[in-house]
DNA sequence: ATCTGTGAACCGGTTCACAGCC
DNA sequence: GGCTGTGAACCGGTTCACAGAT
């Protein structure tokens, strides 16, 4: 389970995350079994896609019956690596960073914010929920002490690459960036970037070319 | 230019948006010409990919020379539909909605926020930059009057689908959702969803399965 | 009878390689 | 010589279709 022979497509991992969300809804409704078809309908895919996605990691269903909801939740959580919580640092305590630091959907899904950092002395010390904004200069020492595994970036474009470099040098291997800047990371580091401008421009394109 | 015969892949549109960003940097640095290779290097693709992406829409370069930076910027902006500004409404004036409403990268790229809405009477009237939060009950009338083309959703999961339905009924055809909920839209409406949990779970997967 | 698991076929996006123009 | 534009080859993700289990 922990080292599938083949490389798994990102689209598969993304769908597993989606299935997990639906399975939790099914569980909350008290449903104990699902078929690949039901899961597919919830998530806008096909039953074959659901079965194929799961088949990369093992056999979790019973032929003629479907999948046990609780078991499949546990299996997908294990596949995604969610059996234990992941400590996260947020860098940038501007409006977006502050909103993220207090976002409940974060913690409720096993991602614990262990630190929020900003280079602006005026922001350092500000309370954000249970946390206090810390100075960016504390970053490396804090990482060494608390071993966060994921960094979330909410900094201006110019600041983003230097921060990525620091965070990578400090040993982090996963970064989620909201900075409106293209970033480079060395091999072995996973970077995901959410770029608002691009999202909106794709919508503008779709509106412009709609028939 | 406005109705390419073939359907264009989303990945192509996304890259065009990226090229545009790099071209603007090249322009700011005073560079007047770029080759597909230079653009590719900035954006982590290949020169063939850059040329292919552009070729779907026309011929913008000069063989042996490359592309004129200013011309290509204008061409891509036209392809994406960015010659005129797009009015946007933001629905949800919680932390994330408020942060988005004041996000400068929005306006600076031709997306003008013309209204921010919330169902919470305590939030209605609050100032967000130059805007005031308006009551969600004003949404339909405001849409009829100001004709926004894009809705950005920053509401809780439970509220998201009903709001999507209202926004679609009011005539909008493009939605960018930050709500942590899977949403359904009728054909002809483009929905893009940014899901924080999924982004983090993909990172967790990559950390768990890194060799 | 039903629904899973999976090799095979399919399809579309990416890469290649070269002809065409500056 | 250098770089674009593009048909053809390639590759990998999705879909199909059926064997296998209950």
Short mmCIF file of N, CA and C in Angstrom, two decimals, chain A residues 41-144:
data_model
loop_
_atom_site.label_atom_id
_atom_site.label_comp_id
_atom_site.label_asym_id
_atom_site.label_seq_id
_atom_site.Cartn_x
_atom_site.Cartn_y
_atom_site.Cartn_z
N UNK A 41 -21.70 8.73 -9.32
CA UNK A 41 -22.76 9.70 -9.53
C UNK A 41 -22.54 10.94 -8.66
N UNK A 42 -22.15 10.73 -7.40
CA UNK A 42 -21.89 11.87 -6.51
C UNK A 42 -20.79 12.75 -7.07
N UNK A 43 -19.80 12.12 -7.69
CA UNK A 43 -18.60 12.89 -8.02
C UNK A 43 -18.42 13.19 -9.48
N UNK A 44 -19.43 12.93 -10.29
CA UNK A 44 -19.31 13.29 -11.70
C UNK A 44 -18.31 12.48 -12.48
N UNK A 45 -18.08 11.23 -12.08
CA UNK A 45 -17.25 10.35 -12.91
C UNK A 45 -18.06 9.12 -13.31
N UNK A 46 -17.35 8.09 -13.68
CA UNK A 46 -18.00 6.84 -14.06
C UNK A 46 -17.62 5.76 -13.07
N UNK A 47 -18.44 4.72 -13.02
CA UNK A 47 -18.17 3.65 -12.08
C UNK A 47 -16.85 2.96 -12.42
N UNK A 48 -16.55 2.84 -13.69
CA UNK A 48 -15.29 2.19 -14.09
C UNK A 48 -14.10 3.00 -13.58
N UNK A 49 -14.25 4.33 -13.63
CA UNK A 49 -13.17 5.20 -13.15
C UNK A 49 -12.94 4.99 -11.65
N UNK A 50 -14.02 4.93 -10.90
CA UNK A 50 -13.91 4.70 -9.46
C UNK A 50 -13.19 3.38 -9.18
N UNK A 51 -13.62 2.33 -9.87
CA UNK A 51 -13.01 1.02 -9.61
C UNK A 51 -11.55 1.01 -10.02
N UNK A 52 -11.26 1.63 -11.15
CA UNK A 52 -9.87 1.67 -11.62
C UNK A 52 -8.99 2.44 -10.62
N UNK A 53 -9.48 3.59 -10.18
CA UNK A 53 -8.72 4.39 -9.21
C UNK A 53 -8.35 3.56 -7.99
N UNK A 54 -9.33 2.84 -7.47
CA UNK A 54 -9.09 2.05 -6.27
C UNK A 54 -8.19 0.86 -6.56
N UNK A 55 -8.32 0.31 -7.76
CA UNK A 55 -7.58 -0.92 -8.08
C UNK A 55 -6.07 -0.71 -8.07
N UNK A 56 -5.63 0.54 -8.25
CA UNK A 56 -4.19 0.79 -8.19
C UNK A 56 -3.62 0.47 -6.82
N UNK A 57 -4.48 0.51 -5.82
CA UNK A 57 -4.00 0.36 -4.45
C UNK A 57 -4.42 -0.93 -3.78
N UNK A 58 -5.30 -1.68 -4.42
CA UNK A 58 -5.73 -2.94 -3.84
C UNK A 58 -7.18 -3.24 -4.19
N UNK A 59 -7.73 -4.25 -3.56
CA UNK A 59 -9.13 -4.63 -3.75
C UNK A 59 -9.87 -4.35 -2.47
N UNK A 60 -10.79 -3.42 -2.54
CA UNK A 60 -11.45 -2.99 -1.31
C UNK A 60 -12.92 -3.36 -1.28
N UNK A 61 -13.44 -3.85 -2.39
CA UNK A 61 -14.87 -4.14 -2.46
C UNK A 61 -15.18 -5.62 -2.44
N UNK A 62 -16.47 -5.91 -2.45
CA UNK A 62 -16.93 -7.29 -2.53
C UNK A 62 -17.78 -7.41 -3.79
N UNK A 63 -17.42 -8.30 -4.68
CA UNK A 63 -18.14 -8.47 -5.94
C UNK A 63 -19.60 -8.81 -5.65
N UNK A 64 -20.46 -8.18 -6.36
CA UNK A 64 -21.88 -8.40 -6.17
C UNK A 64 -22.48 -7.55 -5.07
N UNK A 65 -21.61 -6.89 -4.27
CA UNK A 65 -22.09 -6.18 -3.08
C UNK A 65 -21.74 -4.71 -3.06
N UNK A 66 -20.49 -4.41 -3.39
CA UNK A 66 -20.03 -3.03 -3.31
C UNK A 66 -18.95 -2.87 -2.26
N UNK A 67 -18.86 -1.67 -1.73
CA UNK A 67 -17.82 -1.36 -0.76
C UNK A 67 -18.44 -1.07 0.60
N UNK A 68 -17.80 -1.53 1.66
CA UNK A 68 -18.22 -1.14 3.00
C UNK A 68 -17.74 0.29 3.24
N UNK A 69 -18.69 1.16 3.58
CA UNK A 69 -18.37 2.59 3.68
C UNK A 69 -17.24 2.86 4.67
N UNK A 70 -17.39 2.32 5.88
CA UNK A 70 -16.38 2.57 6.92
C UNK A 70 -15.01 2.04 6.51
N UNK A 71 -14.98 0.83 5.97
CA UNK A 71 -13.71 0.24 5.55
C UNK A 71 -13.06 1.06 4.45
N UNK A 72 -13.87 1.50 3.49
CA UNK A 72 -13.29 2.23 2.37
C UNK A 72 -12.77 3.58 2.83
N UNK A 73 -13.48 4.22 3.77
CA UNK A 73 -12.98 5.47 4.34
C UNK A 73 -11.60 5.24 4.94
N UNK A 74 -11.50 4.17 5.75
CA UNK A 74 -10.21 3.88 6.39
C UNK A 74 -9.14 3.61 5.34
N UNK A 75 -9.49 2.86 4.30
CA UNK A 75 -8.50 2.52 3.27
C UNK A 75 -8.02 3.76 2.54
N UNK A 76 -8.96 4.62 2.14
CA UNK A 76 -8.55 5.82 1.40
C UNK A 76 -7.74 6.75 2.30
N UNK A 77 -8.15 6.85 3.55
CA UNK A 77 -7.36 7.68 4.47
C UNK A 77 -5.93 7.15 4.58
N UNK A 78 -5.81 5.84 4.61
CA UNK A 78 -4.46 5.27 4.68
C UNK A 78 -3.70 5.53 3.39
N UNK A 79 -4.36 5.37 2.24
CA UNK A 79 -3.71 5.61 0.95
C UNK A 79 -3.19 7.05 0.89
N UNK A 80 -4.03 7.99 1.32
CA UNK A 80 -3.65 9.40 1.22
C UNK A 80 -2.64 9.79 2.31
N UNK A 81 -2.51 8.93 3.31
CA UNK A 81 -1.57 9.25 4.39
C UNK A 81 -2.20 10.12 5.45
N UNK A 82 -3.48 9.89 5.71
CA UNK A 82 -4.19 10.76 6.66
C UNK A 82 -4.45 10.08 8.00
N UNK A 83 -3.74 8.98 8.29
CA UNK A 83 -4.00 8.32 9.57
C UNK A 83 -3.46 9.15 10.72
N UNK A 84 -2.46 9.94 10.43
CA UNK A 84 -1.92 10.82 11.48
C UNK A 84 -2.00 12.27 11.00
N UNK A 85 -2.09 13.21 11.93
CA UNK A 85 -2.22 14.62 11.54
C UNK A 85 -0.93 15.16 10.92
N UNK A 86 -1.08 16.20 10.11
CA UNK A 86 0.07 16.83 9.47
C UNK A 86 0.22 18.24 10.01
N UNK A 87 1.37 18.52 10.63
CA UNK A 87 1.60 19.90 11.08
C UNK A 87 1.94 20.81 9.90
N UNK A 88 1.36 22.00 9.93
CA UNK A 88 1.47 22.95 8.81
C UNK A 88 1.93 24.30 9.34
N UNK A 89 2.77 24.99 8.59
CA UNK A 89 3.05 26.39 8.91
C UNK A 89 2.46 27.26 7.82
N UNK A 90 1.96 28.42 8.22
CA UNK A 90 1.46 29.39 7.27
C UNK A 90 2.41 30.57 7.25
N UNK A 91 2.83 30.96 6.07
CA UNK A 91 3.78 32.07 5.98
C UNK A 91 3.10 33.22 5.27
N UNK A 92 3.02 34.33 5.98
CA UNK A 92 2.28 35.49 5.50
C UNK A 92 1.01 35.64 6.32
N UNK A 93 0.93 36.72 7.09
CA UNK A 93 -0.24 36.93 7.94
C UNK A 93 -1.04 38.13 7.47
N UNK A 94 -1.03 38.33 6.17
CA UNK A 94 -1.91 39.35 5.59
C UNK A 94 -3.34 38.86 5.62
N UNK A 95 -4.19 39.45 4.80
CA UNK A 95 -5.61 39.07 4.86
C UNK A 95 -5.82 37.60 4.53
N UNK A 96 -5.15 37.14 3.49
CA UNK A 96 -5.38 35.74 3.09
C UNK A 96 -4.73 34.78 4.10
N UNK A 97 -3.51 35.06 4.49
CA UNK A 97 -2.85 34.21 5.48
C UNK A 97 -3.64 34.13 6.77
N UNK A 98 -4.14 35.28 7.21
CA UNK A 98 -4.92 35.31 8.45
C UNK A 98 -6.21 34.50 8.30
N UNK A 99 -6.85 34.64 7.14
CA UNK A 99 -8.08 33.87 6.90
C UNK A 99 -7.78 32.38 6.92
N UNK A 100 -6.68 31.98 6.29
CA UNK A 100 -6.32 30.57 6.26
C UNK A 100 -6.01 30.05 7.66
N UNK A 101 -5.30 30.87 8.44
CA UNK A 101 -4.89 30.42 9.78
C UNK A 101 -6.09 30.11 10.65
N UNK A 102 -7.20 30.79 10.37
CA UNK A 102 -8.38 30.58 11.21
C UNK A 102 -9.42 29.71 10.53
N UNK A 103 -9.07 29.19 9.37
CA UNK A 103 -10.00 28.36 8.59
C UNK A 103 -10.19 27.02 9.31
N UNK A 104 -11.43 26.72 9.66
CA UNK A 104 -11.67 25.52 10.46
C UNK A 104 -11.53 24.24 9.65
N UNK A 105 -11.85 24.32 8.37
CA UNK A 105 -11.75 23.14 7.53
C UNK A 105 -10.34 22.56 7.48
N UNK A 106 -9.38 23.37 7.81
CA UNK A 106 -7.99 22.97 7.91
C UNK A 106 -7.80 21.93 9.00
N UNK A 107 -8.03 22.39 10.23
CA UNK A 107 -7.79 21.58 11.40
C UNK A 107 -8.71 20.37 11.43
N UNK A 108 -9.96 20.57 11.02
CA UNK A 108 -10.92 19.49 11.10
C UNK A 108 -10.54 18.33 10.21
N UNK A 109 -9.63 18.54 9.26
CA UNK A 109 -9.25 17.45 8.36
C UNK A 109 -7.86 16.91 8.65
N UNK A 110 -7.32 17.25 9.83
CA UNK A 110 -6.06 16.64 10.19
C UNK A 110 -4.83 17.44 9.78
N UNK A 111 -5.05 18.69 9.40
CA UNK A 111 -3.91 19.57 9.11
C UNK A 111 -3.85 20.62 10.20
N UNK A 112 -2.87 20.52 11.08
CA UNK A 112 -2.79 21.39 12.23
C UNK A 112 -1.84 22.54 11.99
N UNK A 113 -2.34 23.73 12.10
CA UNK A 113 -1.48 24.90 11.92
C UNK A 113 -0.66 25.08 13.19
N UNK A 114 0.65 24.94 13.07
CA UNK A 114 1.52 25.05 14.24
C UNK A 114 2.25 26.39 14.29
N UNK A 115 2.12 27.18 13.24
CA UNK A 115 2.79 28.48 13.28
C UNK A 115 2.36 29.36 12.13
N UNK A 116 2.26 30.67 12.41
CA UNK A 116 1.97 31.66 11.38
C UNK A 116 3.06 32.71 11.45
N UNK A 117 3.61 33.08 10.31
CA UNK A 117 4.78 33.95 10.28
C UNK A 117 4.55 35.16 9.39
N UNK A 118 5.17 36.27 9.79
CA UNK A 118 5.14 37.45 8.94
C UNK A 118 6.40 38.26 9.17
N UNK A 119 6.82 38.95 8.11
CA UNK A 119 8.04 39.76 8.22
C UNK A 119 7.73 41.15 8.75
N UNK A 120 6.44 41.51 8.79
CA UNK A 120 6.05 42.85 9.23
C UNK A 120 5.96 42.89 10.76
N UNK A 121 6.85 43.68 11.41
CA UNK A 121 6.85 43.74 12.88
C UNK A 121 5.50 44.16 13.44
N UNK A 122 4.75 44.95 12.65
CA UNK A 122 3.44 45.40 13.13
C UNK A 122 2.48 44.24 13.28
N UNK A 123 2.70 43.16 12.53
CA UNK A 123 1.78 42.02 12.60
C UNK A 123 2.23 41.00 13.64
N UNK A 124 3.52 40.97 13.93
CA UNK A 124 4.05 39.97 14.86
C UNK A 124 3.40 40.15 16.23
N UNK A 125 2.93 39.06 16.79
CA UNK A 125 2.29 39.12 18.09
C UNK A 125 0.77 39.16 18.02
N UNK A 126 0.25 39.55 16.86
CA UNK A 126 -1.21 39.56 16.70
C UNK A 126 -1.78 38.16 16.93
N UNK A 127 -2.93 38.13 17.57
CA UNK A 127 -3.58 36.84 17.80
C UNK A 127 -4.40 36.44 16.59
N UNK A 128 -4.29 35.17 16.21
CA UNK A 128 -5.13 34.61 15.14
C UNK A 128 -5.71 33.33 15.71
N UNK A 129 -6.93 33.41 16.21
CA UNK A 129 -7.46 32.25 16.92
C UNK A 129 -6.55 31.98 18.11
N UNK A 130 -6.14 30.73 18.25
CA UNK A 130 -5.30 30.35 19.38
C UNK A 130 -3.83 30.68 19.14
N UNK A 131 -3.50 31.08 17.92
CA UNK A 131 -2.10 31.30 17.58
C UNK A 131 -1.73 32.77 17.64
N UNK A 132 -0.44 33.01 17.75
CA UNK A 132 0.09 34.37 17.64
C UNK A 132 1.02 34.42 16.45
N UNK A 133 0.94 35.49 15.68
CA UNK A 133 1.84 35.65 14.55
C UNK A 133 3.27 35.75 15.07
N UNK A 134 4.16 34.98 14.46
CA UNK A 134 5.56 35.01 14.87
C UNK A 134 6.42 35.69 13.80
N UNK A 135 7.60 36.11 14.21
CA UNK A 135 8.50 36.79 13.28
C UNK A 135 9.05 35.79 12.27
N UNK A 136 9.19 36.24 11.05
CA UNK A 136 9.70 35.36 10.00
C UNK A 136 11.10 34.86 10.34
N UNK A 137 11.81 35.67 11.13
CA UNK A 137 13.17 35.25 11.50
C UNK A 137 13.17 34.02 12.42
N UNK A 138 12.02 33.73 13.03
CA UNK A 138 11.94 32.54 13.89
C UNK A 138 11.70 31.26 13.10
N UNK A 139 11.45 31.42 11.80
CA UNK A 139 10.97 30.29 11.00
C UNK A 139 11.86 29.05 11.12
N UNK A 140 13.16 29.24 10.82
CA UNK A 140 14.05 28.07 10.79
C UNK A 140 14.14 27.38 12.15
N UNK A 141 14.27 28.16 13.22
CA UNK A 141 14.37 27.57 14.55
C UNK A 141 13.08 26.81 14.89
N UNK A 142 11.94 27.41 14.55
CA UNK A 142 10.66 26.76 14.83
C UNK A 142 10.50 25.46 14.04
N UNK A 143 10.93 25.49 12.78
CA UNK A 143 10.82 24.28 11.96
C UNK A 143 11.67 23.17 12.59
N UNK A 144 12.88 23.53 13.00
CA UNK A 144 13.76 22.54 13.62
C UNK A 144 13.13 21.94 14.87
#
